[in-house]
């Protein structure tokens, strides 16, 4: 929630005022930008004779009867006559004040859905008031609100904010070459100013095509979306320029074959792919500069991001600095970096330096040792979980932080990392890695401040994974298939969504599945892994699976990312309909890591309804149709929208309220092109614009 920016202290506020604060409606501009989600038409009166069954209308007439009937239940029944016909108004809940307003002889305006026709018209619980004054000239706004904030109160607050608010034009020359959408499509109409757009959207004239307000294509909406996108682009560009003023150590690779990264290449059991070499070069380029790197390395599951991180770490450590590697959970940190450590540790040892490990569940003595190694600088590489950013951890000279699965870390944690790692007035370089690729439009908007490197090719020798979507009524066949795989010496993952029986959710329970599979597969070692197991036990299970002595591993989603067992060739996901698309893709990526043909079985259950929800069906279809993480991310964006894709944690707040990245790419292009000009030529206007739109949210954009 944004901090109160002005006005009285919260303690002195009334209930509706508090509710407004909670909704972030604090400044006049916040209220002015709080737009109706629909409208009611009170500008017209329909003669009762013309009101048709099912129509929503406003009528006006005199009350000719008003009485309380007791059958079939207590209700107030009022008859309204306007000279053209009569209409009955019925209320099942009402107060004495209602009866007073609706007394015989009163002139009333009522609005609601008409039932019945010529033989008797009726409205159930219509909105009504005394027929006084002229009809409004504009549609009546209906605002998004909460229970403690009545619509009428909010309407008054917005109207008075609109009268006061400063809507000085901030775009100026940015509008010299306006995007097509702003011109109302025809190209010759005058552009809408912010003031006109806002006044119109709060109180549109009744002749407007309502659909253009609903789908936000009306030029007044386009103006708001353009403003919003521009604010976002300016603030990101500003963040980028601020970062460019900071200093980082220049980490240049040693040019000869004694260099750590050269030695690393020599011990790797494979050659880097062309894509890996390209992104390494991009990262090395950043590291050699004195401004902090802020780069996202994206690449599909299994594309080999870890070894790229190792190369970057090698350059950093060779230059005499420390490097930190972080993953979101202990098991991931371990799985993820086990190979990397295996390669690097011996090379470091010959230089008298070491790898330190930090995680939550560590013994005190071990932890103290690690902390000492980190502080003295003996540890060149520090690997772990969030524990790496805790207060007691003091680096001697940290120069590079690598964050794996960065989307699982929150904005606040990334900010904390930057704060914490400030050392000698220098900023560390940051490399973030993600297997969930960011679609282009998102990269251009939310992540405009981030440089992106992409690994767009998988290591050679992988066979594509075949994905099958199967009803759980055919589980038996799946189990036969498992038996066949294990008989060939292959290994199998079986993923369940929950670890304990929950009556409410009726999810398969990993423990029960473990028993079932053990029974159904005599002679096969079936292991169990779930998040509530002690970490030593988890380690032991993973170890057994890695060594190949365990044929089937039943697990909750703890294996979601990072586990690397090339001999595993079949992934079964139970209740696949309950998983998100990117999660399914991540899980599928656990197989297909070796040369053997691999498969993924998505077992779905339709439950009692016998049908799958539409979005679940789309997700499973997408999985069956493509193995391409980028395509998956695009479809995910279509199915869920960017807010969810980013997760509230990451976006800080829903930063784009009005613009829709999928539909407004022309406005986004325009905003991208004018943002630098605004910052360079009209810095004051740019600042005013960002403050108007983002207020205190702009901090989130800088993480
Ligand atoms: P991810 O990008 O999902 O983090 P990893 O870094 O875990 O992928 O790599 C997946 C697997 O591919 C690992 O076993 C890794 O050792 C292997 N690998 C990485 N690069 C190559 C390559 N160029 N050739 C062959 N295997 C590779
Ligand atoms: Mg990885």
mmCIF file with all atom_site columns, N, CA and C in Angstrom, residues 585-617:
data_model
loop_
_atom_site.group_PDB
_atom_site.id
_atom_site.type_symbol
_atom_site.label_atom_id
_atom_site.label_alt_id
_atom_site.label_comp_id
_atom_site.label_asym_id
_atom_site.label_entity_id
_atom_site.label_seq_id
_atom_site.pdbx_PDB_ins_code
_atom_site.Cartn_x
_atom_site.Cartn_y
_atom_site.Cartn_z
_atom_site.occupancy
_atom_site.B_iso_or_equiv
_atom_site.pdbx_formal_charge
_atom_site.auth_seq_id
_atom_site.auth_comp_id
_atom_site.auth_asym_id
_atom_site.auth_atom_id
_atom_site.pdbx_PDB_model_num
ATOM 1  N N  . UNK A 1 585 ? 5.523   -26.347 -17.106 1.00 0.00 ? 585 UNK A N  1
ATOM 2  C CA . UNK A 1 585 ? 6.660   -26.357 -18.020 1.00 0.00 ? 585 UNK A CA 1
ATOM 3  C C  . UNK A 1 585 ? 7.974   -26.601 -17.267 1.00 0.00 ? 585 UNK A C  1
ATOM 4  N N  . UNK A 1 586 ? 8.097   -25.956 -16.116 1.00 0.00 ? 586 UNK A N  1
ATOM 5  C CA . UNK A 1 586 ? 9.273   -26.168 -15.274 1.00 0.00 ? 586 UNK A CA 1
ATOM 6  C C  . UNK A 1 586 ? 9.403   -27.644 -14.895 1.00 0.00 ? 586 UNK A C  1
ATOM 7  N N  . UNK A 1 587 ? 8.288   -28.216 -14.477 1.00 0.00 ? 587 UNK A N  1
ATOM 8  C CA . UNK A 1 587 ? 8.311   -29.610 -14.049 1.00 0.00 ? 587 UNK A CA 1
ATOM 9  C C  . UNK A 1 587 ? 8.680   -30.522 -15.213 1.00 0.00 ? 587 UNK A C  1
ATOM 10 N N  . UNK A 1 588 ? 8.103   -30.274 -16.366 1.00 0.00 ? 588 UNK A N  1
ATOM 11 C CA . UNK A 1 588 ? 8.406   -31.099 -17.526 1.00 0.00 ? 588 UNK A CA 1
ATOM 12 C C  . UNK A 1 588 ? 9.903   -31.033 -17.855 1.00 0.00 ? 588 UNK A C  1
ATOM 13 N N  . UNK A 1 589 ? 10.490  -29.882 -17.591 1.00 0.00 ? 589 UNK A N  1
ATOM 14 C CA . UNK A 1 589 ? 11.907  -29.688 -17.884 1.00 0.00 ? 589 UNK A CA 1
ATOM 15 C C  . UNK A 1 589 ? 12.841  -30.567 -17.058 1.00 0.00 ? 589 UNK A C  1
ATOM 16 N N  . UNK A 1 590 ? 12.290  -31.271 -16.057 1.00 0.00 ? 590 UNK A N  1
ATOM 17 C CA . UNK A 1 590 ? 13.127  -32.186 -15.258 1.00 0.00 ? 590 UNK A CA 1
ATOM 18 C C  . UNK A 1 590 ? 13.508  -33.414 -16.071 1.00 0.00 ? 590 UNK A C  1
ATOM 19 N N  . UNK A 1 591 ? 12.738  -33.724 -17.107 1.00 0.00 ? 591 UNK A N  1
ATOM 20 C CA . UNK A 1 591 ? 13.119  -34.852 -17.970 1.00 0.00 ? 591 UNK A CA 1
ATOM 21 C C  . UNK A 1 591 ? 13.609  -34.292 -19.307 1.00 0.00 ? 591 UNK A C  1
ATOM 22 N N  . UNK A 1 592 ? 14.078  -35.183 -20.166 1.00 0.00 ? 592 UNK A N  1
ATOM 23 C CA . UNK A 1 592 ? 14.612  -34.721 -21.446 1.00 0.00 ? 592 UNK A CA 1
ATOM 24 C C  . UNK A 1 592 ? 15.992  -34.099 -21.291 1.00 0.00 ? 592 UNK A C  1
ATOM 25 N N  . UNK A 1 593 ? 16.680  -34.463 -20.228 1.00 0.00 ? 593 UNK A N  1
ATOM 26 C CA . UNK A 1 593 ? 17.991  -33.867 -19.979 1.00 0.00 ? 593 UNK A CA 1
ATOM 27 C C  . UNK A 1 593 ? 19.118  -34.759 -20.472 1.00 0.00 ? 593 UNK A C  1
ATOM 28 N N  . UNK A 1 594 ? 18.770  -35.969 -20.863 1.00 0.00 ? 594 UNK A N  1
ATOM 29 C CA . UNK A 1 594 ? 19.787  -36.863 -21.392 1.00 0.00 ? 594 UNK A CA 1
ATOM 30 C C  . UNK A 1 594 ? 19.440  -37.197 -22.830 1.00 0.00 ? 594 UNK A C  1
ATOM 31 N N  . UNK A 1 595 ? 20.062  -38.247 -23.358 1.00 0.00 ? 595 UNK A N  1
ATOM 32 C CA . UNK A 1 595 ? 19.841  -38.568 -24.769 1.00 0.00 ? 595 UNK A CA 1
ATOM 33 C C  . UNK A 1 595 ? 18.588  -39.425 -24.977 1.00 0.00 ? 595 UNK A C  1
ATOM 34 N N  . UNK A 1 596 ? 18.078  -40.050 -23.893 1.00 0.00 ? 596 UNK A N  1
ATOM 35 C CA . UNK A 1 596 ? 16.932  -40.953 -24.060 1.00 0.00 ? 596 UNK A CA 1
ATOM 36 C C  . UNK A 1 596 ? 15.657  -40.194 -24.401 1.00 0.00 ? 596 UNK A C  1
ATOM 37 N N  . UNK A 1 597 ? 14.789  -40.841 -25.194 1.00 0.00 ? 597 UNK A N  1
ATOM 38 C CA . UNK A 1 597 ? 13.498  -40.248 -25.519 1.00 0.00 ? 597 UNK A CA 1
ATOM 39 C C  . UNK A 1 597 ? 12.718  -40.073 -24.223 1.00 0.00 ? 597 UNK A C  1
ATOM 40 N N  . UNK A 1 598 ? 12.165  -38.881 -24.007 1.00 0.00 ? 598 UNK A N  1
ATOM 41 C CA . UNK A 1 598 ? 11.490  -38.616 -22.745 1.00 0.00 ? 598 UNK A CA 1
ATOM 42 C C  . UNK A 1 598 ? 10.044  -38.248 -22.964 1.00 0.00 ? 598 UNK A C  1
ATOM 43 N N  . UNK A 1 599 ? 9.244   -38.464 -21.919 1.00 0.00 ? 599 UNK A N  1
ATOM 44 C CA . UNK A 1 599 ? 7.829   -38.161 -22.031 1.00 0.00 ? 599 UNK A CA 1
ATOM 45 C C  . UNK A 1 599 ? 7.323   -37.511 -20.753 1.00 0.00 ? 599 UNK A C  1
ATOM 46 N N  . UNK A 1 600 ? 6.251   -36.758 -20.911 1.00 0.00 ? 600 UNK A N  1
ATOM 47 C CA . UNK A 1 600 ? 5.599   -36.132 -19.773 1.00 0.00 ? 600 UNK A CA 1
ATOM 48 C C  . UNK A 1 600 ? 4.124   -36.483 -19.846 1.00 0.00 ? 600 UNK A C  1
ATOM 49 N N  . UNK A 1 601 ? 3.587   -37.046 -18.774 1.00 0.00 ? 601 UNK A N  1
ATOM 50 C CA . UNK A 1 601 ? 2.177   -37.406 -18.746 1.00 0.00 ? 601 UNK A CA 1
ATOM 51 C C  . UNK A 1 601 ? 1.447   -36.456 -17.809 1.00 0.00 ? 601 UNK A C  1
ATOM 52 N N  . UNK A 1 602 ? 0.478   -35.733 -18.354 1.00 0.00 ? 602 UNK A N  1
ATOM 53 C CA . UNK A 1 602 ? -0.323  -34.831 -17.537 1.00 0.00 ? 602 UNK A CA 1
ATOM 54 C C  . UNK A 1 602 ? -1.627  -35.533 -17.201 1.00 0.00 ? 602 UNK A C  1
ATOM 55 N N  . UNK A 1 603 ? -1.721  -36.015 -15.976 1.00 0.00 ? 603 UNK A N  1
ATOM 56 C CA . UNK A 1 603 ? -2.932  -36.705 -15.525 1.00 0.00 ? 603 UNK A CA 1
ATOM 57 C C  . UNK A 1 603 ? -3.901  -35.662 -15.004 1.00 0.00 ? 603 UNK A C  1
ATOM 58 N N  . UNK A 1 604 ? -5.092  -35.635 -15.580 1.00 0.00 ? 604 UNK A N  1
ATOM 59 C CA . UNK A 1 604 ? -6.039  -34.659 -15.058 1.00 0.00 ? 604 UNK A CA 1
ATOM 60 C C  . UNK A 1 604 ? -7.239  -35.368 -14.463 1.00 0.00 ? 604 UNK A C  1
ATOM 61 N N  . UNK A 1 605 ? -7.904  -34.655 -13.561 1.00 0.00 ? 605 UNK A N  1
ATOM 62 C CA . UNK A 1 605 ? -9.104  -35.184 -12.949 1.00 0.00 ? 605 UNK A CA 1
ATOM 63 C C  . UNK A 1 605 ? -10.197 -34.147 -13.105 1.00 0.00 ? 605 UNK A C  1
ATOM 64 N N  . UNK A 1 606 ? -11.377 -34.584 -13.521 1.00 0.00 ? 606 UNK A N  1
ATOM 65 C CA . UNK A 1 606 ? -12.445 -33.610 -13.726 1.00 0.00 ? 606 UNK A CA 1
ATOM 66 C C  . UNK A 1 606 ? -13.335 -33.478 -12.508 1.00 0.00 ? 606 UNK A C  1
ATOM 67 N N  . UNK A 1 607 ? -13.062 -34.311 -11.484 1.00 0.00 ? 607 UNK A N  1
ATOM 68 C CA . UNK A 1 607 ? -13.859 -34.220 -10.268 1.00 0.00 ? 607 UNK A CA 1
ATOM 69 C C  . UNK A 1 607 ? -15.324 -34.525 -10.536 1.00 0.00 ? 607 UNK A C  1
ATOM 70 N N  . UNK A 1 608 ? -16.195 -33.948 -9.713  1.00 0.00 ? 608 UNK A N  1
ATOM 71 C CA . UNK A 1 608 ? -17.620 -34.250 -9.786  1.00 0.00 ? 608 UNK A CA 1
ATOM 72 C C  . UNK A 1 608 ? -18.282 -33.675 -11.027 1.00 0.00 ? 608 UNK A C  1
ATOM 73 N N  . UNK A 1 609 ? -17.784 -32.514 -11.445 1.00 0.00 ? 609 UNK A N  1
ATOM 74 C CA . UNK A 1 609 ? -18.454 -31.819 -12.547 1.00 0.00 ? 609 UNK A CA 1
ATOM 75 C C  . UNK A 1 609 ? -18.306 -32.579 -13.860 1.00 0.00 ? 609 UNK A C  1
ATOM 76 N N  . UNK A 1 610 ? -17.286 -33.447 -13.931 1.00 0.00 ? 610 UNK A N  1
ATOM 77 C CA . UNK A 1 610 ? -17.075 -34.190 -15.159 1.00 0.00 ? 610 UNK A CA 1
ATOM 78 C C  . UNK A 1 610 ? -16.460 -33.356 -16.271 1.00 0.00 ? 610 UNK A C  1
ATOM 79 N N  . UNK A 1 611 ? -16.164 -32.091 -15.975 1.00 0.00 ? 611 UNK A N  1
ATOM 80 C CA . UNK A 1 611 ? -15.566 -31.236 -17.000 1.00 0.00 ? 611 UNK A CA 1
ATOM 81 C C  . UNK A 1 611 ? -14.377 -30.472 -16.430 1.00 0.00 ? 611 UNK A C  1
ATOM 82 N N  . UNK A 1 612 ? -13.497 -30.048 -17.319 1.00 0.00 ? 612 UNK A N  1
ATOM 83 C CA . UNK A 1 612 ? -12.381 -29.214 -16.901 1.00 0.00 ? 612 UNK A CA 1
ATOM 84 C C  . UNK A 1 612 ? -12.748 -27.753 -17.088 1.00 0.00 ? 612 UNK A C  1
ATOM 85 N N  . UNK A 1 613 ? -12.243 -26.890 -16.199 1.00 0.00 ? 613 UNK A N  1
ATOM 86 C CA . UNK A 1 613 ? -12.448 -25.455 -16.395 1.00 0.00 ? 613 UNK A CA 1
ATOM 87 C C  . UNK A 1 613 ? -11.761 -25.035 -17.693 1.00 0.00 ? 613 UNK A C  1
ATOM 88 N N  . UNK A 1 614 ? -12.311 -24.016 -18.312 1.00 0.00 ? 614 UNK A N  1
ATOM 89 C CA . UNK A 1 614 ? -11.802 -23.547 -19.601 1.00 0.00 ? 614 UNK A CA 1
ATOM 90 C C  . UNK A 1 614 ? -10.296 -23.215 -19.549 1.00 0.00 ? 614 UNK A C  1
ATOM 91 N N  . UNK A 1 615 ? -9.882  -22.483 -18.523 1.00 0.00 ? 615 UNK A N  1
ATOM 92 C CA . UNK A 1 615 ? -8.480  -22.085 -18.462 1.00 0.00 ? 615 UNK A CA 1
ATOM 93 C C  . UNK A 1 615 ? -7.582  -23.300 -18.244 1.00 0.00 ? 615 UNK A C  1
ATOM 94 N N  . UNK A 1 616 ? -8.067  -24.277 -17.449 1.00 0.00 ? 616 UNK A N  1
ATOM 95 C CA . UNK A 1 616 ? -7.274  -25.482 -17.222 1.00 0.00 ? 616 UNK A CA 1
ATOM 96 C C  . UNK A 1 616 ? -7.099  -26.229 -18.536 1.00 0.00 ? 616 UNK A C  1
ATOM 97 N N  . UNK A 1 617 ? -8.191  -26.307 -19.320 1.00 0.00 ? 617 UNK A N  1
ATOM 98 C CA . UNK A 1 617 ? -8.098  -26.997 -20.597 1.00 0.00 ? 617 UNK A CA 1
ATOM 99 C C  . UNK A 1 617 ? -7.092  -26.312 -21.521 1.00 0.00 ? 617 UNK A C  1
#
